[in-house]
Coordinates of C-alpha atoms and ligand atoms in Angstrom, one line a residue:
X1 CA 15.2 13.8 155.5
X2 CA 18.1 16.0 157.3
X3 CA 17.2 16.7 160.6
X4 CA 19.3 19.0 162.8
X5 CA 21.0 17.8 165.5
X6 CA 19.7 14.6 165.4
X7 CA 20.8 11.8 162.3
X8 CA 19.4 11.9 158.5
X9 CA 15.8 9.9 158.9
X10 CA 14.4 7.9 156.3
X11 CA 10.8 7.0 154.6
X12 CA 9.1 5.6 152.1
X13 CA 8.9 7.6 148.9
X14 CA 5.2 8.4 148.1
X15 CA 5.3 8.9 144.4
X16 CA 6.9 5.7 143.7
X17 CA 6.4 3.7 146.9
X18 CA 9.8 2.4 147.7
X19 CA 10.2 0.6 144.1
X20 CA 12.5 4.1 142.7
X21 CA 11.0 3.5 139.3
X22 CA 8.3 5.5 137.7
X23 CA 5.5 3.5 135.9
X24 CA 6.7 3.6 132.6
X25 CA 9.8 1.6 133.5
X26 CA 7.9 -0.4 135.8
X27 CA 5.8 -1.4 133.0
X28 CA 8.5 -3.5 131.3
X29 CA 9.5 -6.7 132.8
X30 CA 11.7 -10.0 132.4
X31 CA 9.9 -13.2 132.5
X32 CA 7.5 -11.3 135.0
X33 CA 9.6 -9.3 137.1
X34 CA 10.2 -5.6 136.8
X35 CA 13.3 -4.0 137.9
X36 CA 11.8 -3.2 141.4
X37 CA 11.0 -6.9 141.5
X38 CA 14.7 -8.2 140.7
X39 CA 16.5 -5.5 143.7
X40 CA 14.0 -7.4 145.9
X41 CA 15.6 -10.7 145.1
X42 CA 18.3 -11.9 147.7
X43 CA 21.5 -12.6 145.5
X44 CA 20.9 -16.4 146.2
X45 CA 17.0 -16.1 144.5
X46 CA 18.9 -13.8 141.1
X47 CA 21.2 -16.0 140.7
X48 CA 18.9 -18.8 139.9
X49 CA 16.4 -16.2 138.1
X50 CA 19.3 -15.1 135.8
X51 CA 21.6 -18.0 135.7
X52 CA 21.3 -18.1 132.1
X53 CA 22.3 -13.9 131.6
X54 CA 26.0 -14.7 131.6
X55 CA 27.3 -11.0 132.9
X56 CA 25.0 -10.7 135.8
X57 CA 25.4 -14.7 136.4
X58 CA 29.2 -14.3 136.9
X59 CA 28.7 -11.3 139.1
X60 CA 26.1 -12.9 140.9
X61 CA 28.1 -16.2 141.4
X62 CA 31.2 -13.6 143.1
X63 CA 29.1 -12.1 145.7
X64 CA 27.9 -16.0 146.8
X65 CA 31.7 -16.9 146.7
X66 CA 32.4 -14.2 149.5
X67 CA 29.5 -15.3 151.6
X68 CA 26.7 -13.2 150.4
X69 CA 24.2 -14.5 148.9
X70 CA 21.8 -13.4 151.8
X71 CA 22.1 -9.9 150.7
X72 CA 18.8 -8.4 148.5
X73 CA 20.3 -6.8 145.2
X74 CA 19.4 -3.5 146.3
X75 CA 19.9 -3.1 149.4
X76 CA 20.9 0.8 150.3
X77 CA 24.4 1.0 150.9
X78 CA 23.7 2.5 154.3
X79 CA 22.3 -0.9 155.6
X80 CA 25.7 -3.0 155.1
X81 CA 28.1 -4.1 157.6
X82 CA 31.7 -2.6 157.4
X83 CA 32.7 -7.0 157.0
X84 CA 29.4 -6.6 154.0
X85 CA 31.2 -3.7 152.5
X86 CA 34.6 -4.8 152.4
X87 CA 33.1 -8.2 150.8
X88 CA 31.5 -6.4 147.9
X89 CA 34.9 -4.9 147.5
X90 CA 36.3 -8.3 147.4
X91 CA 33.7 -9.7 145.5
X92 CA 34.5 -7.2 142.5
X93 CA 38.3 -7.5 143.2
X94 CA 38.0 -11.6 142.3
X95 CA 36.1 -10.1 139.2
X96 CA 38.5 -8.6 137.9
X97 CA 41.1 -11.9 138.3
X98 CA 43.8 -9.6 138.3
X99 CA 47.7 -11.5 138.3
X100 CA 49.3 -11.2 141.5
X101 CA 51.6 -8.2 142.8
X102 CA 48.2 -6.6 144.3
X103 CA 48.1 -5.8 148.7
X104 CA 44.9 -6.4 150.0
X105 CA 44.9 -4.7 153.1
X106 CA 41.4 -5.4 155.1
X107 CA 39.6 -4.2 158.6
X108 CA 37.8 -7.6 160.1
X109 CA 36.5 -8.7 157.0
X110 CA 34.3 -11.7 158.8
X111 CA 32.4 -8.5 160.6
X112 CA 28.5 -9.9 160.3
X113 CA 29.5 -12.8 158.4
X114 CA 27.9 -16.3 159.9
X115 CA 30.9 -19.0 161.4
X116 CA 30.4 -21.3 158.4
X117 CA 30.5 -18.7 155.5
X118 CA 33.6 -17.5 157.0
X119 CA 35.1 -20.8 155.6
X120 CA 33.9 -19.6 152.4
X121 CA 35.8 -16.2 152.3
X122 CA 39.0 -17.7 153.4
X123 CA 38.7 -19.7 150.3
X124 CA 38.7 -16.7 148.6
X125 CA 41.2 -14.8 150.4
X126 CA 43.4 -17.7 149.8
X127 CA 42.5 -17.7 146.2
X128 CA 44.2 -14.2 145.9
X129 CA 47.3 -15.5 147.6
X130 CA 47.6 -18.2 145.0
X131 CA 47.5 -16.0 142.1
X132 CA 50.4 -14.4 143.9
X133 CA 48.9 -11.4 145.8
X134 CA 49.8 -10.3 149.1
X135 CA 46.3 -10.4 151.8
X136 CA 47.0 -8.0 155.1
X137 CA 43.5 -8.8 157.5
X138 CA 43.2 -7.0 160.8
X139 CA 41.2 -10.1 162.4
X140 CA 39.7 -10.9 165.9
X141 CA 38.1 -14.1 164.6
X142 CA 40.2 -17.3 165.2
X143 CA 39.7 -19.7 162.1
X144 CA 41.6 -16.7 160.0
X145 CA 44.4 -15.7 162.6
X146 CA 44.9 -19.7 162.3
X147 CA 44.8 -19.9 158.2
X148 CA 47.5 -17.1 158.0
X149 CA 51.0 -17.7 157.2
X150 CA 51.9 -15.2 159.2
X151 CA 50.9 -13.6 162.7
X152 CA 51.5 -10.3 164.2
X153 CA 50.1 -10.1 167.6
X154 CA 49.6 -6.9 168.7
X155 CA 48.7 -5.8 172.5
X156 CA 49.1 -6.1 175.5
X157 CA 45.8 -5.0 175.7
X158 CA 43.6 -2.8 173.8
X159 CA 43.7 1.0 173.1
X160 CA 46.5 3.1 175.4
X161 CA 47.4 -0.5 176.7
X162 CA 48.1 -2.0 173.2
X163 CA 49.9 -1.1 169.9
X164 CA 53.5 -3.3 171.0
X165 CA 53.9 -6.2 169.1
X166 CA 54.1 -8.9 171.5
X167 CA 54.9 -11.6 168.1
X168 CA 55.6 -12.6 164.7
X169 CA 55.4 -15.5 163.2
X170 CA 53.2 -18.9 162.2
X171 CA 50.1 -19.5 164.1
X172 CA 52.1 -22.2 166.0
X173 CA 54.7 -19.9 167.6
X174 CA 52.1 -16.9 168.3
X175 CA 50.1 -19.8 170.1
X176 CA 53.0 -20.8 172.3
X177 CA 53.6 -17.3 173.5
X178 CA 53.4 -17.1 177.1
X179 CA 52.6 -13.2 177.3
X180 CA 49.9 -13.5 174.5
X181 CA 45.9 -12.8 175.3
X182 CA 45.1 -14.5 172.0
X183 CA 47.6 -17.7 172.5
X184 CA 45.7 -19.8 174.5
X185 CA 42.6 -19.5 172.0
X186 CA 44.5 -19.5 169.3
X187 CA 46.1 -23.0 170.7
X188 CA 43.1 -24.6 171.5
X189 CA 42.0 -24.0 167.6
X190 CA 44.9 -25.0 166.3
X191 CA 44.6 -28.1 168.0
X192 CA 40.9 -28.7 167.3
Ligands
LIG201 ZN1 10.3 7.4 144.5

């Protein structure tokens, strides 16, 4: 519903009741499930219901790779993350397996994504460096500014106060730098 003035609202279709299917569709199903059934599945759950479907298995196996497998199949677009969104992107990016010569350029990628599956998408983001691909990650969050080879700390400060690069280089040096905000974090990762 578009309201004026105020943002879009949204509620339950009645015809259908949220499933978006009419009944004739919703009358066929795999091994008990209909459609509406399988978007209700987290990724993790479809996975294991179609592990054996070798297209939606490999898809499916991608989206766990980057630290999703939380998300239900069909979720509205309008409910992700920005970090979520960019993921997907990712996710259908290592898909593709293109060979090198590719710039990834991403916005805090790790935006709504849990410490310990942030290991998981540096993997990946790592994976695309290997094949010879160049990642560029605007990044807060310390366990990637310390996997980078390369650092550019930009600041002093944030907005009218910011925007100079204070340094470049390997986590090390940005870590040593006296004028740095982010050194004395970044140090105490580094060395934990
Ligand atoms: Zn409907």
């Amino acid at each position: 519903m578009e309201l004026l003035f105020l943002p879009g609202s949204y509620a339950v279709c009645p015809a259908c009741h949220g499933s978006r299917y009419n009944p004739e569709t919703l009358e066929v199903d795999y091994r008990g499930k209909t459609i509406a059934d399988v978007l209700g599945l987290s990724v993790d759950d479809a996975a294991r219901f179609l592990a054996d479907v070798p297209a939606a298995a490999r898809s499916l196996e991608t989206l766990r790779e980057v630290g999703l497998g939380y998300l239900r199949l069909g979720q509205p677009a309008t409910e992700l993350s920005g970090g979520e969104a960019q993921r997907i992107k990712l996710a259908s990016e290592l898909q593709r397996a293109r060979r090198g010569h590719t710039l990834y350029l991403l916005d805090e990628p790790t935006t709504g994504l849990h410490p310990s599956d942030v290991q998981l998408l540096l993997a990946q983001l790592n994976r695309l460096v290997d094949a010879g691909n160049t990642v560029i990650v605007v990044e807060h969050n310390l366990d990637v500014i310390a996997a980078a080879d390369w650092v550019i700390d930009l600041g002093p400060s944030g907005g009218d106060a910011g925007g100079r690069i204070l340094v470049a280089g390997p986590p090390e040096v940005v870590a040593a730098y006296p004028e740095s905000r982010t050194a004395p974090y970044l140090a105490r990762r580094l060395s934990s």
